[in-house]
Short mmCIF file of C-alpha atoms in Angstrom, two decimals:
data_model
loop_
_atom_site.label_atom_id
_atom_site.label_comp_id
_atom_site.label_asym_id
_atom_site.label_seq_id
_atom_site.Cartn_x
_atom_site.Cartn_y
_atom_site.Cartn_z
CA UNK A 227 -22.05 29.77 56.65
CA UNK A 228 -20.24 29.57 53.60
CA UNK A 229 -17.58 26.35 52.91
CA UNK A 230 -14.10 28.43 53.56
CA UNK A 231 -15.51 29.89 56.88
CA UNK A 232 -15.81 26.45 58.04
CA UNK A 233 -13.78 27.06 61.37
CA UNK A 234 -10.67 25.11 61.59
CA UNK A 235 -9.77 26.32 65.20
CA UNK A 236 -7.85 23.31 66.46
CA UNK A 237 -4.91 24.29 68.21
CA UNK A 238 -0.93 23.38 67.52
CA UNK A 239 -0.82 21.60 70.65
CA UNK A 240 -4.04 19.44 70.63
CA UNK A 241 -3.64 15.42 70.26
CA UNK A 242 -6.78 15.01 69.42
CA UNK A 243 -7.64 13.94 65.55
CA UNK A 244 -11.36 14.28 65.19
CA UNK A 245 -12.64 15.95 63.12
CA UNK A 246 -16.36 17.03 62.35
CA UNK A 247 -19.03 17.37 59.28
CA UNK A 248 -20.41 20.68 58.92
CA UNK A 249 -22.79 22.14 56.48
CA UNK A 250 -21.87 25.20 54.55
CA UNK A 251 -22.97 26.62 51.34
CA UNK A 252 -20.63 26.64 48.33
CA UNK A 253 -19.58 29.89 45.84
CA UNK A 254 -23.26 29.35 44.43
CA UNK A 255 -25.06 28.91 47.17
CA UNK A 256 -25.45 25.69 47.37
CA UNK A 257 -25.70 23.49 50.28
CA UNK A 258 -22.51 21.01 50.54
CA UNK A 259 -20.44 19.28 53.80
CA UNK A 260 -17.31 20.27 54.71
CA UNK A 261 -14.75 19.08 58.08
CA UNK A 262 -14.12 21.19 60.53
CA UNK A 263 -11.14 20.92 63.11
CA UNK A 264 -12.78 22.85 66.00
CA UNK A 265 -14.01 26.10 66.87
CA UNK A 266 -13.05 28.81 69.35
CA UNK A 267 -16.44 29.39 71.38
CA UNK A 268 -17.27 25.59 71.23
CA UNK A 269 -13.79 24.65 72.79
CA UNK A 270 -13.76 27.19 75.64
CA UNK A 271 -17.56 25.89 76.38
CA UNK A 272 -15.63 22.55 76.78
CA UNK A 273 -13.09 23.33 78.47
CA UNK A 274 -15.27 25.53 80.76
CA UNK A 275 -17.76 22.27 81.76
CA UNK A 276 -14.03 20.09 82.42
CA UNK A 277 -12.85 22.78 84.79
CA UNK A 278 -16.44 22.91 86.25
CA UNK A 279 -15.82 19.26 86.86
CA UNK A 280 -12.32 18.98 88.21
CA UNK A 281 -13.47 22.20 90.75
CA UNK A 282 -15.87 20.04 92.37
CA UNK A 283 -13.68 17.12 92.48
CA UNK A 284 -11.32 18.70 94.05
CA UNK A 285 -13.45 20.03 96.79
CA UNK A 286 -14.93 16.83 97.47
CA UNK A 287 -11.47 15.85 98.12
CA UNK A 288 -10.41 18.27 100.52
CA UNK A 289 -14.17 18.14 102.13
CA UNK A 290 -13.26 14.13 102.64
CA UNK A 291 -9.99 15.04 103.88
CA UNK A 292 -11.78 16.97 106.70
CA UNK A 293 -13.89 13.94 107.02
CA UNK A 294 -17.34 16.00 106.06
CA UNK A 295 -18.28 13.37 103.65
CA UNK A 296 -17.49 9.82 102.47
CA UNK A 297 -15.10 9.39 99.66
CA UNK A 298 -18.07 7.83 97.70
CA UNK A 299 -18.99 11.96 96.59
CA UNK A 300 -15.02 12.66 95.54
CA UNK A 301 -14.86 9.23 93.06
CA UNK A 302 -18.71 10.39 92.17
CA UNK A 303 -17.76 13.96 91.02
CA UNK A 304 -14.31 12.50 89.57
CA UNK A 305 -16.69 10.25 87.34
CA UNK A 306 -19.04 13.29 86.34
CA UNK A 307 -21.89 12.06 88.78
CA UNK A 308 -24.52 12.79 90.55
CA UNK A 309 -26.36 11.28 92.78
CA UNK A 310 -29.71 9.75 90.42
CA UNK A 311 -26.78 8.76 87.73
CA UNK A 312 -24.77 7.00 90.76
CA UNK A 313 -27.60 5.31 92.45
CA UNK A 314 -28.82 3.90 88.73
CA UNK A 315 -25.42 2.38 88.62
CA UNK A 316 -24.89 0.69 91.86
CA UNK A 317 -28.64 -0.12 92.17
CA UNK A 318 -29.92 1.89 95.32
CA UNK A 319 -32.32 4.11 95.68
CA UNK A 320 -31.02 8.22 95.73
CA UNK A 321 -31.75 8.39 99.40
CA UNK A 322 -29.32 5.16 100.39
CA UNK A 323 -26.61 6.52 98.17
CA UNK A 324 -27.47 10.10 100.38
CA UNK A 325 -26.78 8.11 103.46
CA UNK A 326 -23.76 6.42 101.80
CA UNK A 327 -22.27 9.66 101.91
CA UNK A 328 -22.24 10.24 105.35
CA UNK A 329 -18.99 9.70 107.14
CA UNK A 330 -20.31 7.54 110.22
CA UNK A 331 -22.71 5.66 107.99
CA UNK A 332 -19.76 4.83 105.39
CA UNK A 333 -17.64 3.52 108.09
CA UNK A 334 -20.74 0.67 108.72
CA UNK A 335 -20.58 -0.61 105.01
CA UNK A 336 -20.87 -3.90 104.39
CA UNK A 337 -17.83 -5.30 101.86
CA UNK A 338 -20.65 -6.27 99.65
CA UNK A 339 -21.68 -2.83 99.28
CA UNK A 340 -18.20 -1.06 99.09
CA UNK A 341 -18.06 -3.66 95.73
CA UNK A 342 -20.27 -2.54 94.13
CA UNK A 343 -19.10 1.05 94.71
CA UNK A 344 -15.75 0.27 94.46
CA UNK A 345 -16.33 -1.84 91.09
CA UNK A 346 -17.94 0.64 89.36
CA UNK A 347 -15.51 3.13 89.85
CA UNK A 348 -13.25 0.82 88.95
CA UNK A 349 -10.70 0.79 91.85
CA UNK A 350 -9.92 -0.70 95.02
CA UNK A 351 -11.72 -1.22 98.22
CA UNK A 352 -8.87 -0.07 99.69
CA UNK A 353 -8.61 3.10 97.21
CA UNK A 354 -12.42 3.66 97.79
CA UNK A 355 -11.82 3.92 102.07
CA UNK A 356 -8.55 5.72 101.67
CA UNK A 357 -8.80 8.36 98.29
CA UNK A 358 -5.12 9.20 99.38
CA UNK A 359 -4.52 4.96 99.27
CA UNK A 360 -1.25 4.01 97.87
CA UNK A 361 -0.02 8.16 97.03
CA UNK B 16 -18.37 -12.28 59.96
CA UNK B 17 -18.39 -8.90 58.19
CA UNK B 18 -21.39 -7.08 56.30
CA UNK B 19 -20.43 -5.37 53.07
CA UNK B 20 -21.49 -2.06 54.51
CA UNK B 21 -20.37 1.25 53.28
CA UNK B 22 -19.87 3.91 56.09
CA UNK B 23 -20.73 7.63 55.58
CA UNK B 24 -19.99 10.31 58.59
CA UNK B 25 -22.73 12.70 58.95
CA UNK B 26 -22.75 15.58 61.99
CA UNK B 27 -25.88 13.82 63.52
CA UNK B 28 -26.06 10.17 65.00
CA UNK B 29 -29.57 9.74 64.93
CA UNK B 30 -29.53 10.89 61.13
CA UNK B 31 -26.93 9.58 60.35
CA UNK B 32 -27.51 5.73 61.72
CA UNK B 33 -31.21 6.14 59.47
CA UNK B 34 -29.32 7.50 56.18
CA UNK B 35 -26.69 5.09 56.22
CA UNK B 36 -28.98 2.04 57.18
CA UNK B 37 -31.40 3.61 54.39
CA UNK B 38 -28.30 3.52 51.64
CA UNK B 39 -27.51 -0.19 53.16
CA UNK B 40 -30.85 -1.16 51.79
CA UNK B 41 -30.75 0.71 48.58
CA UNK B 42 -32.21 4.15 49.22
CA UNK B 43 -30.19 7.01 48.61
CA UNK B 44 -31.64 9.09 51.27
CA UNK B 45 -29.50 12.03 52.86
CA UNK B 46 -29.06 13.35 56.10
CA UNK B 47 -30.41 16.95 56.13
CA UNK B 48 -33.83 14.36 54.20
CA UNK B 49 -33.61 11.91 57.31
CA UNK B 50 -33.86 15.19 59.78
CA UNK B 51 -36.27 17.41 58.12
CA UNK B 52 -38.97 14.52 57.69
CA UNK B 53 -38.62 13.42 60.81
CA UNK B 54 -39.06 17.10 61.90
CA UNK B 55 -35.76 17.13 63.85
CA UNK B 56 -35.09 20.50 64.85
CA UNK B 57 -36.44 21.78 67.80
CA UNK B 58 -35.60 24.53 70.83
CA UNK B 59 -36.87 23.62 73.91
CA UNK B 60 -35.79 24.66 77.41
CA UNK B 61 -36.17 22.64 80.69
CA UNK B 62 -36.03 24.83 83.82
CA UNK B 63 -36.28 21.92 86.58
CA UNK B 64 -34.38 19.42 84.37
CA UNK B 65 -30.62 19.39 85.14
CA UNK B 66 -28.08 18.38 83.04
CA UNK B 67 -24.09 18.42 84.26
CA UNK B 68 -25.85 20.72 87.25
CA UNK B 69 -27.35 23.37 84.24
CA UNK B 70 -30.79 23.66 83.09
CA UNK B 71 -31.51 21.17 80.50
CA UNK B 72 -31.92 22.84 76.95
CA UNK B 73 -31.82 20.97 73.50
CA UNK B 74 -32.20 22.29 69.82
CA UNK B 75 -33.65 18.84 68.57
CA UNK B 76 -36.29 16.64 69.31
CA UNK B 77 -36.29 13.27 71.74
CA UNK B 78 -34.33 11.07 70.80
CA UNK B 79 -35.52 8.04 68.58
CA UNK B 80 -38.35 10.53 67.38
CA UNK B 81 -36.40 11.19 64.13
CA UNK B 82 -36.32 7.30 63.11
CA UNK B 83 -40.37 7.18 64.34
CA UNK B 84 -41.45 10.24 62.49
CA UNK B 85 -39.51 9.30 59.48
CA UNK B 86 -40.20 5.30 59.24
CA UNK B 87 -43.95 6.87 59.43
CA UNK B 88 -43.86 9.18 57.07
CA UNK B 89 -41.96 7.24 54.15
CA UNK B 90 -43.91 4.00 55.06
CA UNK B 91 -40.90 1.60 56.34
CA UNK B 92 -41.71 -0.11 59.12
CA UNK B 93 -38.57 -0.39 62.09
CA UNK B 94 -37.86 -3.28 64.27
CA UNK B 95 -37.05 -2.27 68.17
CA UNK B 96 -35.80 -4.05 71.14
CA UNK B 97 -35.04 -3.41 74.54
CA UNK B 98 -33.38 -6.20 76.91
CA UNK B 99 -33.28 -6.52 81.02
CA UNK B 100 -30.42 -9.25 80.14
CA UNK B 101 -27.23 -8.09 78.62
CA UNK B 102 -26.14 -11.78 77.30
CA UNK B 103 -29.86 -11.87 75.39
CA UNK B 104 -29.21 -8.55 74.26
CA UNK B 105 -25.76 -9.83 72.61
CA UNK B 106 -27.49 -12.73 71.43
CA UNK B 107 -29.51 -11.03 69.47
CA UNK B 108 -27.32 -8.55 67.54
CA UNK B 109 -24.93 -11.84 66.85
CA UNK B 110 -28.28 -12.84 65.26
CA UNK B 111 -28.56 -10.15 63.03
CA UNK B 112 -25.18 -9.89 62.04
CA UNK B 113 -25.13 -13.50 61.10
CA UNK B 114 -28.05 -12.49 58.44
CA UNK B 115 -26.19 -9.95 57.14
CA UNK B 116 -28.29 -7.24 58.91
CA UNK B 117 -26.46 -4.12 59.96
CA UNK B 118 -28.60 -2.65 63.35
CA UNK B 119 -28.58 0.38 64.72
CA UNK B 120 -28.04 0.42 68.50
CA UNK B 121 -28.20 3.28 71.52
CA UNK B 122 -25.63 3.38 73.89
CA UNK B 123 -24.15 5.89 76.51
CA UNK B 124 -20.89 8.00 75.61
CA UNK B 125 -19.10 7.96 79.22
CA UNK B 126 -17.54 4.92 78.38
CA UNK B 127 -17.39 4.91 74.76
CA UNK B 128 -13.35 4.16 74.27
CA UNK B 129 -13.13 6.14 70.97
CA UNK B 130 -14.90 8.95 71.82
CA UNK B 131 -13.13 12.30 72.10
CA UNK B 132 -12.55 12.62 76.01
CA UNK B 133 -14.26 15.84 76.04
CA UNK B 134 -17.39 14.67 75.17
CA UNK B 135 -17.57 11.99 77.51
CA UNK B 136 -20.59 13.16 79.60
CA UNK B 137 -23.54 10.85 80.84
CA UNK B 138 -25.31 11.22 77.72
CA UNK B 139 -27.35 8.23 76.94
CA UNK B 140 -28.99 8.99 73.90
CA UNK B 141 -26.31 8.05 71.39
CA UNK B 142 -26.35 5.97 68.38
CA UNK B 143 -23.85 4.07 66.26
CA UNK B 144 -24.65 0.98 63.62
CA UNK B 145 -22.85 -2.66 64.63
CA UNK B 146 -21.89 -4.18 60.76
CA UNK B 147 -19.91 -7.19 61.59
CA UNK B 148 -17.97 -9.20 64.85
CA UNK B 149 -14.48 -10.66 64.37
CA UNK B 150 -13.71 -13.29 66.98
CA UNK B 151 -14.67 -11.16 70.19
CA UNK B 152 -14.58 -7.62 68.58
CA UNK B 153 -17.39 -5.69 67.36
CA UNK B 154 -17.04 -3.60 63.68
CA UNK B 155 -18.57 -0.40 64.73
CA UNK B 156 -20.21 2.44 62.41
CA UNK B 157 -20.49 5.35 64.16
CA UNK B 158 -21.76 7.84 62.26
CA UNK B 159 -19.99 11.07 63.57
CA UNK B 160 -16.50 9.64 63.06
CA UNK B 161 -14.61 10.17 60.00
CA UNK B 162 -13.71 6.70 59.97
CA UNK B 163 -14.86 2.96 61.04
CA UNK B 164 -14.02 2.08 65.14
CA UNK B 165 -13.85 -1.54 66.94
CA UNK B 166 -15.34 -2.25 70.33
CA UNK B 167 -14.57 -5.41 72.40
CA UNK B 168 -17.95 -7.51 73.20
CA UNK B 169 -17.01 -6.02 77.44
CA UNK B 170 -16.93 -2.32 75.94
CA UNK B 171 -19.87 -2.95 74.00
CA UNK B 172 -22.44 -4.00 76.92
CA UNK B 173 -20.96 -1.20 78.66
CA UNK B 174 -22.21 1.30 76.88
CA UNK B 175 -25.46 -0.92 75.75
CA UNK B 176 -26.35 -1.22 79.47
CA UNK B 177 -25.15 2.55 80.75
CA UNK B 178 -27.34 3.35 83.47
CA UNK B 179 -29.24 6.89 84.06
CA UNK B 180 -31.46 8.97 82.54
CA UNK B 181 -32.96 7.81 78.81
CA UNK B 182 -30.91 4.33 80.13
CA UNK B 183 -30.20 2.39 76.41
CA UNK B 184 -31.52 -1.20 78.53
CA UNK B 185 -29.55 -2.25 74.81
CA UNK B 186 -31.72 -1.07 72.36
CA UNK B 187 -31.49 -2.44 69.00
CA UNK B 188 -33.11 -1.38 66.30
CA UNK B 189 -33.46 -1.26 62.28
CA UNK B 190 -35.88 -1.05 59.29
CA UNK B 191 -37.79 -4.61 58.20
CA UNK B 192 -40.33 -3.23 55.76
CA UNK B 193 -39.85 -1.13 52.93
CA UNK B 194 -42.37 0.20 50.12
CA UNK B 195 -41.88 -0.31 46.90
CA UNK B 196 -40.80 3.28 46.61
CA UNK B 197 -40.74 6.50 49.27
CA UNK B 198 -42.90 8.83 49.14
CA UNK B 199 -40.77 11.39 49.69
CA UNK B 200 -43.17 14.92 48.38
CA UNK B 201 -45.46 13.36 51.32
CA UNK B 202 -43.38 13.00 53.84
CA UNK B 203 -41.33 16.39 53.38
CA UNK B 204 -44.40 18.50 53.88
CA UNK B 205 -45.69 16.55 56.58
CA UNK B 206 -42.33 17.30 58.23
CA UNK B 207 -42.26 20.82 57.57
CA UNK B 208 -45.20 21.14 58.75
CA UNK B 209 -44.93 19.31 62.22
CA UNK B 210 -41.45 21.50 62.60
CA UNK B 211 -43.65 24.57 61.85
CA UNK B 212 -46.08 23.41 64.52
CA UNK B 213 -43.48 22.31 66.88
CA UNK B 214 -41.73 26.59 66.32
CA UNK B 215 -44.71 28.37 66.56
CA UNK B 216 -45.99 26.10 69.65
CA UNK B 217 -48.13 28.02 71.98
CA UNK B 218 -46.18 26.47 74.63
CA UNK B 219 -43.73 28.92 77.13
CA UNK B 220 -40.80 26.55 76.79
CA UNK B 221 -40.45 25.39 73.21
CA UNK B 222 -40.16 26.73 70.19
CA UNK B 223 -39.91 30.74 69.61
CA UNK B 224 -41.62 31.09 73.09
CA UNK B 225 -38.99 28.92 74.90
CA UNK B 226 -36.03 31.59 73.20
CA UNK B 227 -37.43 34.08 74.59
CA UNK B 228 -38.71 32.45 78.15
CA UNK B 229 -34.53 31.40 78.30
CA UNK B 230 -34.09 35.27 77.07
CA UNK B 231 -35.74 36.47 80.39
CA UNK B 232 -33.77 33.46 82.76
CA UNK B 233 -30.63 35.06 81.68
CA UNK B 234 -31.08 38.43 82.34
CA UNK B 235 -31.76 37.23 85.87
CA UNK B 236 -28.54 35.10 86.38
CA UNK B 237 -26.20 37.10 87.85
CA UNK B 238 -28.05 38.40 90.20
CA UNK B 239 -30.25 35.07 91.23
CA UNK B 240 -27.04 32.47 91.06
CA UNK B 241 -23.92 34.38 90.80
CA UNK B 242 -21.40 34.98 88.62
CA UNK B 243 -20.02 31.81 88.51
CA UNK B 244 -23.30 29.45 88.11
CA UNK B 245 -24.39 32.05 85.40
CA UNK B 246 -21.33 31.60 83.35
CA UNK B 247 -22.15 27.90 83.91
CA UNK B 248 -25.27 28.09 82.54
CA UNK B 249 -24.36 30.40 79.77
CA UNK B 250 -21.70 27.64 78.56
CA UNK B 251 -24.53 24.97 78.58
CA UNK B 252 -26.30 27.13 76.27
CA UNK B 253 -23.60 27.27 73.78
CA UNK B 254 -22.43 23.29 74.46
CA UNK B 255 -25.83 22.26 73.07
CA UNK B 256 -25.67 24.27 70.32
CA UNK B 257 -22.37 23.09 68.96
CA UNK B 258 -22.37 19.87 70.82
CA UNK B 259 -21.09 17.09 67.80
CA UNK B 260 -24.06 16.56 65.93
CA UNK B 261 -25.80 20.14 65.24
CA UNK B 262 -23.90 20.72 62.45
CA UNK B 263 -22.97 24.15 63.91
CA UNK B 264 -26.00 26.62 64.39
CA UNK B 265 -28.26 24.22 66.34
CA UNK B 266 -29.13 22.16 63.27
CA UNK B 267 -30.13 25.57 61.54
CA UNK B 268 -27.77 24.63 58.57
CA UNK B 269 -28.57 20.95 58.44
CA UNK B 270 -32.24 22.64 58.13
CA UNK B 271 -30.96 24.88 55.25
CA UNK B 272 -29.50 21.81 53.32
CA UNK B 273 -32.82 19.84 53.43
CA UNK B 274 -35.27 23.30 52.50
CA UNK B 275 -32.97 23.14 49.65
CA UNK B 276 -33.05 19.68 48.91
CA UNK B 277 -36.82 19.75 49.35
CA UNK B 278 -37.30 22.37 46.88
CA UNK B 279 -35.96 20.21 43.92
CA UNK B 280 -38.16 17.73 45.33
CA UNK B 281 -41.22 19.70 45.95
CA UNK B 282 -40.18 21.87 42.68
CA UNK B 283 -41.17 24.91 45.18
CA UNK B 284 -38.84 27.40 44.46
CA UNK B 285 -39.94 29.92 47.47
CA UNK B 286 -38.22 26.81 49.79
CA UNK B 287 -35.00 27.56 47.90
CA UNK B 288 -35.39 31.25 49.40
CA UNK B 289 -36.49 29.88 52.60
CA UNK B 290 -33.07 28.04 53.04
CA UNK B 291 -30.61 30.99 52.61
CA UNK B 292 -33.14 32.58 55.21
CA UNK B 293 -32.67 29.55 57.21
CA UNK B 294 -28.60 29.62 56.69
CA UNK B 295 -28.90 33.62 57.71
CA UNK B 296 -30.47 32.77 60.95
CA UNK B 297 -27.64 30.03 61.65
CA UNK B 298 -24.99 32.29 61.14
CA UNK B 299 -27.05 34.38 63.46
CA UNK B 300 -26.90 31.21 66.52
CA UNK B 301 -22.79 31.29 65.53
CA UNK B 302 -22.51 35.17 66.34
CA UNK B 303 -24.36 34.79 69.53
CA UNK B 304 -22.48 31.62 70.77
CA UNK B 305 -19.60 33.77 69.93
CA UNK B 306 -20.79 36.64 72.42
CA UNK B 307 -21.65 34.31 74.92
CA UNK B 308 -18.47 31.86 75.20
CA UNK B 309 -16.69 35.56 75.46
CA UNK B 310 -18.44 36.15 78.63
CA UNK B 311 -17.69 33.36 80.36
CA UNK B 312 -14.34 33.29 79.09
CA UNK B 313 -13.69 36.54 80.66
CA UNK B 314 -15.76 35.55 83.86
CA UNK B 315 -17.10 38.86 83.57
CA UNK B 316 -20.72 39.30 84.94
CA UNK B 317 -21.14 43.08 83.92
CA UNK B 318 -25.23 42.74 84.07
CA UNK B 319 -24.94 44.54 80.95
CA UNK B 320 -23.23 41.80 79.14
CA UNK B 321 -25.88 39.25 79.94
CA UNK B 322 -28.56 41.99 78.57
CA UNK B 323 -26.80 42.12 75.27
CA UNK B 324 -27.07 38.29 75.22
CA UNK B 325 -30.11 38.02 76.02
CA UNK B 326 -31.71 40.67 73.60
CA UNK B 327 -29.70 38.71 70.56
CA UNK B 328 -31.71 36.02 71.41
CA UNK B 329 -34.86 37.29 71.42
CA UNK B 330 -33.55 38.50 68.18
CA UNK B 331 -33.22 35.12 67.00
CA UNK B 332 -37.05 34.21 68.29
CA UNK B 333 -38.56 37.04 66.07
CA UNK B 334 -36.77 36.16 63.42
CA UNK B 335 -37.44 32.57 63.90
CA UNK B 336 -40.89 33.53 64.20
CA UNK B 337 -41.44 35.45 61.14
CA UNK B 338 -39.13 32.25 59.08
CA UNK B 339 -41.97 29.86 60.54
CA UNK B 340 -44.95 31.48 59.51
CA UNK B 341 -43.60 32.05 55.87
CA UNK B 342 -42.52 28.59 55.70
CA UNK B 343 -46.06 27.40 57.21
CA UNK B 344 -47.65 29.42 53.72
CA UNK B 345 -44.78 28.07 51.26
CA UNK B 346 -46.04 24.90 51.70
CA UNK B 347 -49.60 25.18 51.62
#
């Protein structure tokens, strides 16, 4: 890649100020660094893997609206979890976060517990039993 | 208390924490140097590993490696520390900082304040140098930033103690030892030729092999996940490659640079021609992540589509192949 093809894709409408070192070859070949703004592919890849997120988010949501799961998997996928990242955090093994997840079992947590849930995702106890708490 | 410490950007962390500690203690040592002798780039692919619910695939080495491999091969000798207790772990970078000793640390990006949102995955393996505290705020180096950043001593252990895999448990490290002066003609062809090794491997999953074993997974991934998973996948592909840090290509360029640095070095003038191979086959990764991201963006799954993708790779592997073997010979 040569120094002026460094991309410089940022778009008019994007806050964002970072910008990144690239290396690119000069008129004589040789190797120099240059700053790029952003770049096409990169950003839809990006923008792809958010979407990808907020998807599953959202159907945790409505699949704890229908009371199919505890609202433990919605703040999990809002926080780009899964399960081995969420049980690392809160200090359970995978299976007891599994079980966590179950409506009926959920219901039986101690306070102590829905802390430590709670506290990590940085909310409530009261936003943690009721995602629709305070809307 | 504030170090007198010059800060650098560079596209890689890992690299980039070495090089700049390296120019703290007064040797001018580059980037693309730091990556090629610690035999940086890599392809490897990791079917049953998941990563953000895609297979796991990564165009450098383990992280920490680079440091190892290049503290080895130059003959400096690095100081590392993990903690179980946070407050010890603070403790001891106060420690440093009070002997003027700028450390390099891992942390996790999901809750690193400055970081661009977008990039805020649960990616542990991150690295950024600590150069001075001022009352309860840390002076933070990290090397993929254009300029300095500040973290309060709560953000800090955040990301110092970020749970999940390749968990940080606060590791600090940074260089104690240094030679008289680096061997560098050494160390660059030991590095070549572990990156040569590492290419050629005879391994399904890394190296040349591992292009063309993720060649053959995604022809099948329309059919075997769907559409939509595929185009997941296919986007995983291309967010390694350009993830912050490769320097575009999948570290192909940052390769380039140090081939040509290692010529003047070496005074081997068939690594000069090796590099503008070397910068050929990056702008050949930056045409096919340009193929790819229009798949997904179209959320087309014409089979055919995924064919030409996956032919253009295996492209890539036989070219990759031939570049390795030549380089193997230049060096000999």
């Amino acid at each position: 890649m040569k120094k002026s093809d460094i991309p410089q894709d940022r778009g008019s409408d994007d806050p964002s100020n970072f910008n990144e070192l690239y290396y690119a070859t000069d008129t004589e070949g040789n190797y120099v660094t240059g700053k790029s703004t952003g770049w096409d592919p990169k950003k839809i890849a990006l923008d792809n893997a958010i979407e990808e997120i907020q998807e599953r988010a959202e159907k945790a949501k409505q699949r704890v609206l229908n009371k199919e799961t505890s609202p433990i998997e919605y703040y999990m996928e809002l926080n780009k979890m899964d399960i081995p990242i969420l049980a690392s955090y809160v200090g359970f093994w995978s299976w007891r976060v599994k079980r966590h997840l179950k409506v009926k079992v959920f219901h039986k947590l101690s306070e102590k517990k829905l802390k430590k849930y709670a506290d990590l995702f940085e909310i409530s106890i009261n936003q943690l039993k009721d995602i629709e708490y305070g809307n | 208390m504030e170090i007198n410490f010059t800060h650098h950007q560079t596209a890689h962390c890992e690299n980039g924490v070495v090089s700049n500690l390296m120019k703290f203690n007064g040797y001018d040592v580059s980037e693309p140097l730091v990556f090629g002798i610690g035999s940086g780039l890599l392809y490897c692919y990791i079917p049953f590993l998941k990563v953000n619910h895609a297979p796991a695939i990564t165009y450098r080495v383990m992280p920490g490696q680079i440091f190892n491999r290049f503290a080895k091969r130059v003959g400096i000798k690095i100081k590392r520390e993990k903690f179980k207790n946070p407050a010890q772990a603070q403790l001891r970078l106060d420690e440093n900082l009070k002997n003027d000793n700028p450390v390099g640390l891992q942390v996790g990006v999901f809750n690193l304040s400055y970081f661009p949102e977008e990039y805020r995955f649960h990616f542990n393996a991150h690295n950024l140098i600590v150069y001075g505290k001022q009352e309860d705020t840390y002076l933070i180096s990290d090397p993929i930033m254009e300029n300095v950043s500040t973290l309060t001593s709560k953000e800090l252990e955040k990301v110092r103690f970020a749970k999940g895999a390749f968990a940080p448990k606060g590791h600090i490290y940074y260089p104690v030892d240094f030679p008289k002066e680096l061997d560098l003609k050494k160390a660059i062809i030991k590095g070549i030729k572990h990156t040569c090794k590492d290419m050629l491997a005879p391994i399904p999953i890394v190296g040349v092999k591992g292009m063309r074993f993720t060649a053959k997974k995604i022809r099948k991934w329309p059919k075997k996940e769907g559409v939509k998973k595929a185009n997941h996948y296919l986007g995983q592909i291309v967010r390694m490659q350009e993830e912050i840090g490769t320097g575009g290509g999948g570290f192909r360029y940052i390769f380039a640079a140090f081939l040509q640095e290692a010529s003047v070095i070496l005074e081997n003038t068939k690594l000069y021609d090796l590099s503008n191979e070397m910068t050929v086959i990056g702008d050949t990764w930056r045409d096919f992540a340009v193929d790819a991201s229009r798949i997904y963006k179209n959320r087309s799954a014409k089979n055919d589509a995924y064919n030409d993708i996956a032919i253009q790779l295996e492209n890539i592997a036989d070219m990759e192949e031939v570049f390795f073997k030549k380089l193997k010979r230049a060096i000999r």
